mmCIF file of C-alpha atoms in Angstrom:
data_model
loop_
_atom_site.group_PDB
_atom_site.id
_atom_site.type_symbol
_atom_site.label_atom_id
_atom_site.label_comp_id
_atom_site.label_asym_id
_atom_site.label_seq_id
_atom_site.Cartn_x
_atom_site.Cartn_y
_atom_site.Cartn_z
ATOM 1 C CA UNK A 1 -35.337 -12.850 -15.768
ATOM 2 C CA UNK A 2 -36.130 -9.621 -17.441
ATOM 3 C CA UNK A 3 -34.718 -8.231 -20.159
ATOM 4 C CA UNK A 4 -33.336 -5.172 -19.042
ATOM 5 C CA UNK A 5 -31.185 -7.020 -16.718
ATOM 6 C CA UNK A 6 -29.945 -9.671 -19.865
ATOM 7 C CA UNK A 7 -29.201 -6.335 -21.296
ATOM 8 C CA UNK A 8 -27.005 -3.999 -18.180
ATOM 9 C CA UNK A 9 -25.309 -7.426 -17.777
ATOM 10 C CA UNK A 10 -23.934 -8.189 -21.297
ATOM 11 C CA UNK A 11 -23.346 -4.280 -21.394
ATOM 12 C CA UNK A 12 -21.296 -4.268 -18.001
ATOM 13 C CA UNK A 13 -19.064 -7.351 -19.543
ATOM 14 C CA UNK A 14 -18.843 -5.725 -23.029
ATOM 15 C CA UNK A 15 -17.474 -2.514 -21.468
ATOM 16 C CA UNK A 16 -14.891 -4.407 -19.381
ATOM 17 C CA UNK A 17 -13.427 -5.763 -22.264
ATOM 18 C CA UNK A 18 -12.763 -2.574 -23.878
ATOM 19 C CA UNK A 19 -10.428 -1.450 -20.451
ATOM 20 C CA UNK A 20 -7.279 -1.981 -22.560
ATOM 21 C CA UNK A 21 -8.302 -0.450 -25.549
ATOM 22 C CA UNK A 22 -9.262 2.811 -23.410
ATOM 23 C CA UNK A 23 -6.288 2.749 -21.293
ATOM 24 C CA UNK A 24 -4.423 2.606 -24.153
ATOM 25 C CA UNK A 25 -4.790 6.302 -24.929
ATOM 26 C CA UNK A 26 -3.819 7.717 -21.656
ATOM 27 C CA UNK A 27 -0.055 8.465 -21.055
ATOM 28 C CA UNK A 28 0.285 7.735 -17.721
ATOM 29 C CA UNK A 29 2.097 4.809 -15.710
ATOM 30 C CA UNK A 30 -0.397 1.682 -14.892
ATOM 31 C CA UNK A 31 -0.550 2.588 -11.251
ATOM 32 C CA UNK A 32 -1.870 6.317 -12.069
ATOM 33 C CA UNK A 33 -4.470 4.952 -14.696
ATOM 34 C CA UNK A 34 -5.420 2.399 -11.791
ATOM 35 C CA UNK A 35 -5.410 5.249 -9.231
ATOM 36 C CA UNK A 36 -7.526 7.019 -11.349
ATOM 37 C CA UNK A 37 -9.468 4.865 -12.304
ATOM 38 C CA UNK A 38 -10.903 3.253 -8.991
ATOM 39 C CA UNK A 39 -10.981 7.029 -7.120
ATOM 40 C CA UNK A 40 -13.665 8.137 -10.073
ATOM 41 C CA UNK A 41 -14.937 4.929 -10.002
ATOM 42 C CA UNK A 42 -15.519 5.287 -6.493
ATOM 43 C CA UNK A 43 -16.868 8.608 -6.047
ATOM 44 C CA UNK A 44 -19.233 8.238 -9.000
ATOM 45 C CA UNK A 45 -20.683 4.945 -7.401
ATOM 46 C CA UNK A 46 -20.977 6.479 -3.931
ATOM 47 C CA UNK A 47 -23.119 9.730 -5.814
ATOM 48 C CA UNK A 48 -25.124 7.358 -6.760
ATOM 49 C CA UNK A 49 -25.832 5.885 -3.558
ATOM 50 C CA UNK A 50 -26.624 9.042 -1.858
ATOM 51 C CA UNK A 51 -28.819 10.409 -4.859
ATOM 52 C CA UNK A 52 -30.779 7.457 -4.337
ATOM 53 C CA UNK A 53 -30.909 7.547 -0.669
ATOM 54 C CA UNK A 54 -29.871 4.509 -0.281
ATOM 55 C CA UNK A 55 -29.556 3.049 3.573
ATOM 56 C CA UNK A 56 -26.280 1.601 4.455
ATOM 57 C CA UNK A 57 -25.956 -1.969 5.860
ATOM 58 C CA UNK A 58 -21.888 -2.621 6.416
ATOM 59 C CA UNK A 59 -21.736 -1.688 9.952
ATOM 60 C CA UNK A 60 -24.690 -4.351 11.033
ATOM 61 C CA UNK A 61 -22.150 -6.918 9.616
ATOM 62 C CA UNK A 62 -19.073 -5.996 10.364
ATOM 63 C CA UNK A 63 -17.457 -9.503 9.445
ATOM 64 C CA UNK A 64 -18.851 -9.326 5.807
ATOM 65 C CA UNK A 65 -17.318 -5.466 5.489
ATOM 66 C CA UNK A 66 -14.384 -6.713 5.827
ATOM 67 C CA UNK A 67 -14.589 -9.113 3.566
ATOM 68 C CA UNK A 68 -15.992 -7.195 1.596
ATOM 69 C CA UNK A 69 -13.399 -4.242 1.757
ATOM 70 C CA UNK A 70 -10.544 -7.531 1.426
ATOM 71 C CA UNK A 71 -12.350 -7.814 -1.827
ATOM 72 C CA UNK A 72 -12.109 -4.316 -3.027
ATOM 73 C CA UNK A 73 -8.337 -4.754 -2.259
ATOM 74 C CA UNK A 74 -7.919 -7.552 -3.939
ATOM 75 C CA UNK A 75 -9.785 -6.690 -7.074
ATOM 76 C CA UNK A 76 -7.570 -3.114 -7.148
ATOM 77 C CA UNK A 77 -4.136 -5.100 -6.852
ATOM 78 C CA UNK A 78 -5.525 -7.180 -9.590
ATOM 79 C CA UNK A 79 -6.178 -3.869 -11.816
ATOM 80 C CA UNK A 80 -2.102 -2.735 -10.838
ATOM 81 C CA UNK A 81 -0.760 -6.505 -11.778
ATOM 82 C CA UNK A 82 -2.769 -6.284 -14.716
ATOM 83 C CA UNK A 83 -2.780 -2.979 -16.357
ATOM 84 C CA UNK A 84 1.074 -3.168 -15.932
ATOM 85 C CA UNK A 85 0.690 -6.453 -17.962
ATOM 86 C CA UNK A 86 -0.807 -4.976 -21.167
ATOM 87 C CA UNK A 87 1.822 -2.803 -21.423
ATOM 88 C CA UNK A 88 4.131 -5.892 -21.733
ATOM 89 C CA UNK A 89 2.557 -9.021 -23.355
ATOM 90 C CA UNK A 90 -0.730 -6.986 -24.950
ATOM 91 C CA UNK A 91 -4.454 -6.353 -23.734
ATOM 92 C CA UNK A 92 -5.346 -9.729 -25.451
ATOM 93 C CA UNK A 93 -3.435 -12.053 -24.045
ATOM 94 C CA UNK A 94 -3.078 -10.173 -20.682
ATOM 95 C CA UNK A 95 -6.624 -10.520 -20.385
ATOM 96 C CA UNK A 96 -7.094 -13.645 -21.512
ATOM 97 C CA UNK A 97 -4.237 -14.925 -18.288
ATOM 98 C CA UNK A 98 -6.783 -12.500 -15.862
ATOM 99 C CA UNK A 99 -10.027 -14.412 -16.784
ATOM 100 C CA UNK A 100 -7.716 -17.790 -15.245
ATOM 101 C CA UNK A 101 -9.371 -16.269 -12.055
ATOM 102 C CA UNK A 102 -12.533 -18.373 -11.831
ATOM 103 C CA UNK A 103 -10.819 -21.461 -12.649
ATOM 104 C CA UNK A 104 -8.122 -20.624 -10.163
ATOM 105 C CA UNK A 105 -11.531 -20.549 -7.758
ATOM 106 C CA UNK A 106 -12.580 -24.175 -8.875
ATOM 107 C CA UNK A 107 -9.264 -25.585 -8.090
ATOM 108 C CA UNK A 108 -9.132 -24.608 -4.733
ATOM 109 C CA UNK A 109 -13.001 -24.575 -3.963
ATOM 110 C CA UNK A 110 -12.586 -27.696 -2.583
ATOM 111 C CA UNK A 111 -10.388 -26.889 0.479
ATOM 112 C CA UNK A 112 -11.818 -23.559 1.288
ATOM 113 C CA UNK A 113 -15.682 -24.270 0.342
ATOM 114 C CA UNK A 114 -15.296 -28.264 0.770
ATOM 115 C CA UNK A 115 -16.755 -28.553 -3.321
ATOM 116 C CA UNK A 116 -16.456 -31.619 -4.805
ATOM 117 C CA UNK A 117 -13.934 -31.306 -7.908
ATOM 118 C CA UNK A 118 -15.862 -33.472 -10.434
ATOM 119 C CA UNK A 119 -14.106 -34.842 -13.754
ATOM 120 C CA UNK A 120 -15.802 -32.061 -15.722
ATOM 121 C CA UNK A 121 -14.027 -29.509 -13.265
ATOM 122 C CA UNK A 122 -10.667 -31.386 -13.411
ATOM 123 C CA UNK A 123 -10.919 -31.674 -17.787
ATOM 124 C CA UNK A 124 -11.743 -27.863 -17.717
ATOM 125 C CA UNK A 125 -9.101 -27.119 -15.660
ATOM 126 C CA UNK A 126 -6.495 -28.884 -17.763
ATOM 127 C CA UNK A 127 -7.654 -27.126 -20.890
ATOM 128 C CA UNK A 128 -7.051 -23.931 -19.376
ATOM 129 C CA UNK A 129 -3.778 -24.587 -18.837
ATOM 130 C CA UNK A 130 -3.177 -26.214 -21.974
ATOM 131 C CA UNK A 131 -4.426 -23.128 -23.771
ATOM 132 C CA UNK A 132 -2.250 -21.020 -21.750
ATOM 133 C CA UNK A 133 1.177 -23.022 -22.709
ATOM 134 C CA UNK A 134 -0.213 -22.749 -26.689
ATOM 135 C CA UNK A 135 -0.529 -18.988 -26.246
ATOM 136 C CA UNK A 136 2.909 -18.125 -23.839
ATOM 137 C CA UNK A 137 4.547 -21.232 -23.661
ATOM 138 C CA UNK A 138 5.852 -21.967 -26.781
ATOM 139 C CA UNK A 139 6.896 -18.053 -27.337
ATOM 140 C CA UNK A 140 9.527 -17.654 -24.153
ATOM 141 C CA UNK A 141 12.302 -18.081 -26.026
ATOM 142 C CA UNK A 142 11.634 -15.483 -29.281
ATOM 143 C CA UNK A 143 9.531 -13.079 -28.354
ATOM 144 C CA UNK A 144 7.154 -13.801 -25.054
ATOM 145 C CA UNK A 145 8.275 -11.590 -22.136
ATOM 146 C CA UNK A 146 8.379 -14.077 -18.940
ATOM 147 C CA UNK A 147 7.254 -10.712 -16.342
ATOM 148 C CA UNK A 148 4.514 -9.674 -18.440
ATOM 149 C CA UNK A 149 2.902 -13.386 -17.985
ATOM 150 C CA UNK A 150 3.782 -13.174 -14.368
ATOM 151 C CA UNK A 151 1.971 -9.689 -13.979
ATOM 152 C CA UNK A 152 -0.951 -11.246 -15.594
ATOM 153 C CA UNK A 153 -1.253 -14.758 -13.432
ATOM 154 C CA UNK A 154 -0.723 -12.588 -10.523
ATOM 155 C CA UNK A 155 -3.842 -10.471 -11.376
ATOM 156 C CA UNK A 156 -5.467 -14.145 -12.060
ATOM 157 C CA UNK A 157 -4.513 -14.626 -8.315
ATOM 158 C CA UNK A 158 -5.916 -11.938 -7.098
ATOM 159 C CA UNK A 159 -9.004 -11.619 -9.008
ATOM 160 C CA UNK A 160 -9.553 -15.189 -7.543
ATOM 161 C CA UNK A 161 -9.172 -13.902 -4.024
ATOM 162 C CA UNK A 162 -10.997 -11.257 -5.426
ATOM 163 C CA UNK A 163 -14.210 -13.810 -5.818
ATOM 164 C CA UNK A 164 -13.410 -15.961 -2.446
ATOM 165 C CA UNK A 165 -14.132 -12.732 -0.409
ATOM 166 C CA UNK A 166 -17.334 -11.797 -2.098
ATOM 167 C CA UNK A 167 -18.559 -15.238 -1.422
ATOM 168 C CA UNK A 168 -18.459 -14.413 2.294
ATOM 169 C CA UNK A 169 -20.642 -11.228 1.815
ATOM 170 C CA UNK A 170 -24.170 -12.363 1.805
ATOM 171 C CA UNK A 171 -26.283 -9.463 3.543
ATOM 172 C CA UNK A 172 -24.186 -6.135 1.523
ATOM 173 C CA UNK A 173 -25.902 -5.791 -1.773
ATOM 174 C CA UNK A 174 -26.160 -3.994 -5.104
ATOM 175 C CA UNK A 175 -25.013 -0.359 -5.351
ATOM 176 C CA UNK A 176 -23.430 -0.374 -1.396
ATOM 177 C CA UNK A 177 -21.559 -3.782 -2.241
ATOM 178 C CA UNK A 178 -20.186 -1.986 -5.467
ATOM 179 C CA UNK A 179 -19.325 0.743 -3.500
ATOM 180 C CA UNK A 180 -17.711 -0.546 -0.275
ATOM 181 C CA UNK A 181 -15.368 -2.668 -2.986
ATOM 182 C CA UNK A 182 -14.579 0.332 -4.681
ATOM 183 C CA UNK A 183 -13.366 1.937 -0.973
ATOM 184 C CA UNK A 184 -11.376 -1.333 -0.931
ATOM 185 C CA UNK A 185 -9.877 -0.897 -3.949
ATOM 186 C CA UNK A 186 -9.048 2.758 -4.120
ATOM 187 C CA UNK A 187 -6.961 2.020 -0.688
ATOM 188 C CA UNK A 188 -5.033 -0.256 -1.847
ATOM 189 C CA UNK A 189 -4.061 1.202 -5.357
ATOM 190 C CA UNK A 190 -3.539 4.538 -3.545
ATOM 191 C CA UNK A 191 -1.240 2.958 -0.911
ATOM 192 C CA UNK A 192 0.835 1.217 -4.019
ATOM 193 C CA UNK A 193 0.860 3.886 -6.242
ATOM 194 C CA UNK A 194 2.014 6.580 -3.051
ATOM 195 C CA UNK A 195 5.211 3.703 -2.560
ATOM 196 C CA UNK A 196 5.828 3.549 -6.281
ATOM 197 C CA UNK A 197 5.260 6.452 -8.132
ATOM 198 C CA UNK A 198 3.874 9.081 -6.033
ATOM 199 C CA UNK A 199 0.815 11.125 -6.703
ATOM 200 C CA UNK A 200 2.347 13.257 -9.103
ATOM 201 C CA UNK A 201 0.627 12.812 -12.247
ATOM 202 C CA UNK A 202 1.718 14.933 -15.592
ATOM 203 C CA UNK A 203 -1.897 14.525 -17.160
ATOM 204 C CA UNK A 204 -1.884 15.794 -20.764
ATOM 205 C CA UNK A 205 -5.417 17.237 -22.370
ATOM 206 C CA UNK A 206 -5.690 14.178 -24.599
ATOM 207 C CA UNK A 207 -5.219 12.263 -21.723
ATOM 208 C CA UNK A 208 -8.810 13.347 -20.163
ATOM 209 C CA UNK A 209 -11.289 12.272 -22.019
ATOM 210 C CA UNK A 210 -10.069 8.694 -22.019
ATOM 211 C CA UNK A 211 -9.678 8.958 -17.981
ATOM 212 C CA UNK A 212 -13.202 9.993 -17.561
ATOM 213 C CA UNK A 213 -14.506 7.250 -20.188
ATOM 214 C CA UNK A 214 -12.304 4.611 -18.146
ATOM 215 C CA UNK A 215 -13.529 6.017 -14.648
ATOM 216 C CA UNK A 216 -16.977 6.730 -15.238
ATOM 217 C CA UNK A 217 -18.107 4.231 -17.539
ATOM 218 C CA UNK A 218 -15.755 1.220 -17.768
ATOM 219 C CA UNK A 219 -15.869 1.627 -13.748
ATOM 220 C CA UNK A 220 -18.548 3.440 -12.246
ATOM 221 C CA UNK A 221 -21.421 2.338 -14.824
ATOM 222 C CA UNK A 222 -19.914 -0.736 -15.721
ATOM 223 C CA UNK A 223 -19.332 -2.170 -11.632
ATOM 224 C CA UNK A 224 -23.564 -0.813 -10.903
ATOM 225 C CA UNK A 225 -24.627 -2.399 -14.325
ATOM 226 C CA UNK A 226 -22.842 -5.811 -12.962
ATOM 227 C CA UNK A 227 -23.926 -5.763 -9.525
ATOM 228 C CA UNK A 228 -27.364 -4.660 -9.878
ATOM 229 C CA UNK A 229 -28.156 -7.174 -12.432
ATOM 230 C CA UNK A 230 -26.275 -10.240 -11.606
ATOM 231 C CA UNK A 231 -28.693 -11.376 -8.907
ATOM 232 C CA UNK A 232 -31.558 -10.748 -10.567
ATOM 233 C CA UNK A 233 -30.326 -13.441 -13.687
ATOM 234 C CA UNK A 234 -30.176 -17.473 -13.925
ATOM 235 C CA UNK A 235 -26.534 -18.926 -12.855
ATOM 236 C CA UNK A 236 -26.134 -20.309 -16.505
ATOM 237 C CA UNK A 237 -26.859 -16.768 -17.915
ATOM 238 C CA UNK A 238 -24.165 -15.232 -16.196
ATOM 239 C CA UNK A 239 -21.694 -18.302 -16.373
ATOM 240 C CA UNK A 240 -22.124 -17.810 -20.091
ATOM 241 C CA UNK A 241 -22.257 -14.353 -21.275
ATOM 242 C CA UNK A 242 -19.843 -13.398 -18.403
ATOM 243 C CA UNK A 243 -17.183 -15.021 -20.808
ATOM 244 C CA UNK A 244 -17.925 -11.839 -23.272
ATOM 245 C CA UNK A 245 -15.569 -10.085 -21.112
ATOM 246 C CA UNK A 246 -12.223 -12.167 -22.274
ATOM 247 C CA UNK A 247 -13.507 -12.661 -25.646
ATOM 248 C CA UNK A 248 -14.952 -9.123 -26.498
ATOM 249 C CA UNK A 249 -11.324 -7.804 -25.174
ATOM 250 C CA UNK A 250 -9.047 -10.133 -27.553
ATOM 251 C CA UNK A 251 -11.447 -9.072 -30.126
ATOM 252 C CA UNK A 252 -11.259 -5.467 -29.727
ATOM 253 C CA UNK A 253 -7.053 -5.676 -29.180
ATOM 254 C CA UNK A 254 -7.157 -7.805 -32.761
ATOM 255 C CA UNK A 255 -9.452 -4.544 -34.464
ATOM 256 C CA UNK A 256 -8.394 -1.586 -33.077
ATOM 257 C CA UNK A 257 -5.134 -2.279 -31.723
ATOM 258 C CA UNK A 258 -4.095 -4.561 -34.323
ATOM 259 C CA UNK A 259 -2.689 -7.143 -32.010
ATOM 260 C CA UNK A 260 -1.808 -10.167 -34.140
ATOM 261 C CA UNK A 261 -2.371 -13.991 -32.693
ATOM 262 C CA UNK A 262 -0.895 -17.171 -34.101
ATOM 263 C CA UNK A 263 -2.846 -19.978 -35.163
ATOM 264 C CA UNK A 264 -1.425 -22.190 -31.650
ATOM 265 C CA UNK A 265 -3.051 -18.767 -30.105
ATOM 266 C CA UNK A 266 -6.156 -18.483 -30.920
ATOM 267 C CA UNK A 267 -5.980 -22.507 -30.732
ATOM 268 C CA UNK A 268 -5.226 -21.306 -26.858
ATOM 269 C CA UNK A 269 -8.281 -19.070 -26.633
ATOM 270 C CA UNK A 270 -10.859 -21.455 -27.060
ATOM 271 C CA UNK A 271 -8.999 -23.834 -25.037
ATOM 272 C CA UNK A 272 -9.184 -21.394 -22.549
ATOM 273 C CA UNK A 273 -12.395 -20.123 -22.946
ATOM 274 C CA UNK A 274 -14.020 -23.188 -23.405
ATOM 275 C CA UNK A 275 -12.142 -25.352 -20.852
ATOM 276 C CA UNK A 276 -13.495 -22.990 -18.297
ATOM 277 C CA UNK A 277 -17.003 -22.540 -19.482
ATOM 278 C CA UNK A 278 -16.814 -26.264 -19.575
ATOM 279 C CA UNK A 279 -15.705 -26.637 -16.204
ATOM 280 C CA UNK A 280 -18.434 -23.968 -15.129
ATOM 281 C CA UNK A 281 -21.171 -25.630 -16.851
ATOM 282 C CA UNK A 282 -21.020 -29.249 -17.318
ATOM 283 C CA UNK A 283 -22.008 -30.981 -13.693
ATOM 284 C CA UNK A 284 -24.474 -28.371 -13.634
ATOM 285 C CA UNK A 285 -26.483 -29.006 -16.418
ATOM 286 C CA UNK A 286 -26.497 -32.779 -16.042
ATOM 287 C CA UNK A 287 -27.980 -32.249 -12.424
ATOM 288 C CA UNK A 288 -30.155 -29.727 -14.052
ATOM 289 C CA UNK A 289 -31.711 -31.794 -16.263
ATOM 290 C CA UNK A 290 -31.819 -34.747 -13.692
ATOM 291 C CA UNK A 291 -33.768 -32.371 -11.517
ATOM 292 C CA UNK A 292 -36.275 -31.500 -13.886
ATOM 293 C CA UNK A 293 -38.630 -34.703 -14.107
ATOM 294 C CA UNK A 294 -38.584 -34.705 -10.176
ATOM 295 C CA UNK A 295 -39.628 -30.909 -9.866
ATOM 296 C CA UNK A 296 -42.256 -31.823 -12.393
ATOM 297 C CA UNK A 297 -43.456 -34.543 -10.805
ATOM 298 C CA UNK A 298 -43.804 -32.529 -7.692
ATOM 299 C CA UNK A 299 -45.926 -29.652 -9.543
ATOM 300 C CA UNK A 300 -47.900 -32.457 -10.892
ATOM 301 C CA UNK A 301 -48.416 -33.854 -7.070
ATOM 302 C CA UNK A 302 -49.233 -30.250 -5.597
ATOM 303 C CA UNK A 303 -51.807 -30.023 -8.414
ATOM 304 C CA UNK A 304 -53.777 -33.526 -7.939
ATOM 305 C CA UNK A 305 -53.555 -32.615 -4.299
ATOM 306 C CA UNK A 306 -55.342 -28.910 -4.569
ATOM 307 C CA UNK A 307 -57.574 -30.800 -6.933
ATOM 308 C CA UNK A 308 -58.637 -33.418 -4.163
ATOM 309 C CA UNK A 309 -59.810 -30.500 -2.109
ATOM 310 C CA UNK A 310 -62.029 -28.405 -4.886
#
């Protein structure tokens, strides 16, 4: 693992935190800030790709494109479902319901990748849930808004769907994977956002500098940092730090958007965050460590047997 790619990784997850806070300064509906968003994102990723010279792959797998491009759509109709969500229920909690993706993935890993769903999975799945009722259930009836949770499980959905196509890609890597999605997803958003809104866009001059910031950086930057590094670190490294995302985003909603949370709420969050990490982690590291002795032992056997032949 090197440490430049520790470093674009926790960078990458940092910055996609901080999408609420930017798109918080732009006046626009959600589907224009998404439009905008994944068309910058897009074009910046695909000037990198031809500044680099890099060869393009998709068309000698055609079956992982389109995965692939179902992935791009996917992630973008996550971005509509849940950048219309912060403007209802807040970018913390909103957030917070999107990172329910993975463990949406677990539950369901067993009937589309045949994965055994062990007790850890099953615990960390419960607390999940459990953390979401402490942080929306309880608040229905005063002051929780029922379509802004529904926006936000939606994107959950998607972003899930989101992570079942990419599993199919296996040959479509680093900056062309990034940019293929980001074809995927500018389709789709463009498609919604021509059915709902239209392209018309009344874009003030405050409004710019945030829209750059949110397409070049929290997009274009952000999506190459991710995908160029993710391969390149150990699966507990990016289990871990990818929850900095979630956590880094109810943090910066709590500073500079002075969201407020309950005590039951932030109860929620670690419930949340934890369950899943849990769920993520636990088998893993016990057949981790049960693997260790025997890949020892087997060093230890490939050195006695060079030895024999000195």
């Amino acid at each position: 693992m090197k440490k430049t790619d520790f470093i674009k990784y926790i960078i990458a997850s940092l910055i996609f935190g901080s999408n609420g806070i930017v798109s918080s300064h732009i006046d626009l509906p959600s589907s224009h800030i998404v439009l905008l968003r994944s068309f910058i994102g897009c074009t910046f990723l695909f000037i990198i790709c031809f500044a680099a010279r890099d060869k393009f792959v998709s068309m000698q797998y055609k079956k992982q494109f389109v995965f692939l491009f179902i992935s791009g759509m996917a992630l973008g109709a996550s971005w509509l479902f849940l950048f219309a969500a912060y403007l209802k229920i807040g970018v913390s909690v909103a957030s917070l319901l999107y990172y329910c993706g993975p463990v949406i993935v677990m539950a369901v890993s067993p009937l589309i990748f045949k994965d055994k769903l062990t007790k850890f999975k099953v615990i960390g799945i419960i607390s999940v849930f459990f953390g979401l009722y402490l942080i929306n259930g309880a608040n229905f009836g005063e002051n929780g808004d029922i379509s802004g949770v529904v926006l936000a499980l939606f994107s959950a959905v998607m972003y899930a769907v989101m992570i079942i196509s990419s599993k199919m890609v296996k040959d479509i890597r680093g900056r062309e994977n990034a940019a293929m999605q980001m074809l995927g997803c500018f389709s789709i958003v463009a498609v919604a956002t021509f059915f709902s809104h239209g392209f018309r866009m009344d874009i003030h001059s405050e409004d710019i500098i945030p829209i750059l910031v949110l397409g070049v950086i929290n997009t274009g930057i952000a999506i190459w940092f991710y995908f160029s590094s993710i391969n390149r670190l150990p699966v507990y490294t990016v289990a871990v730090c990818g929850y900095a995302e979630p956590l880094s985003a109810v943090i910066f909603s709590v500073l500079f958007l002075k969201e407020s949370m309950t005590a039951l709420q932030i109860v929620g969050v670690f419930l949340i965050i934890g369950g899943a990490m849990f769920a993520e982690l636990a088998g893993k590291k016990r057949a981790y460590c049960a693997a260790v002795p025997q890949l020892l032992q087997n060093k230890k056997d490939a050195s006695d047997q060079e030895a024999s032949f000195d």
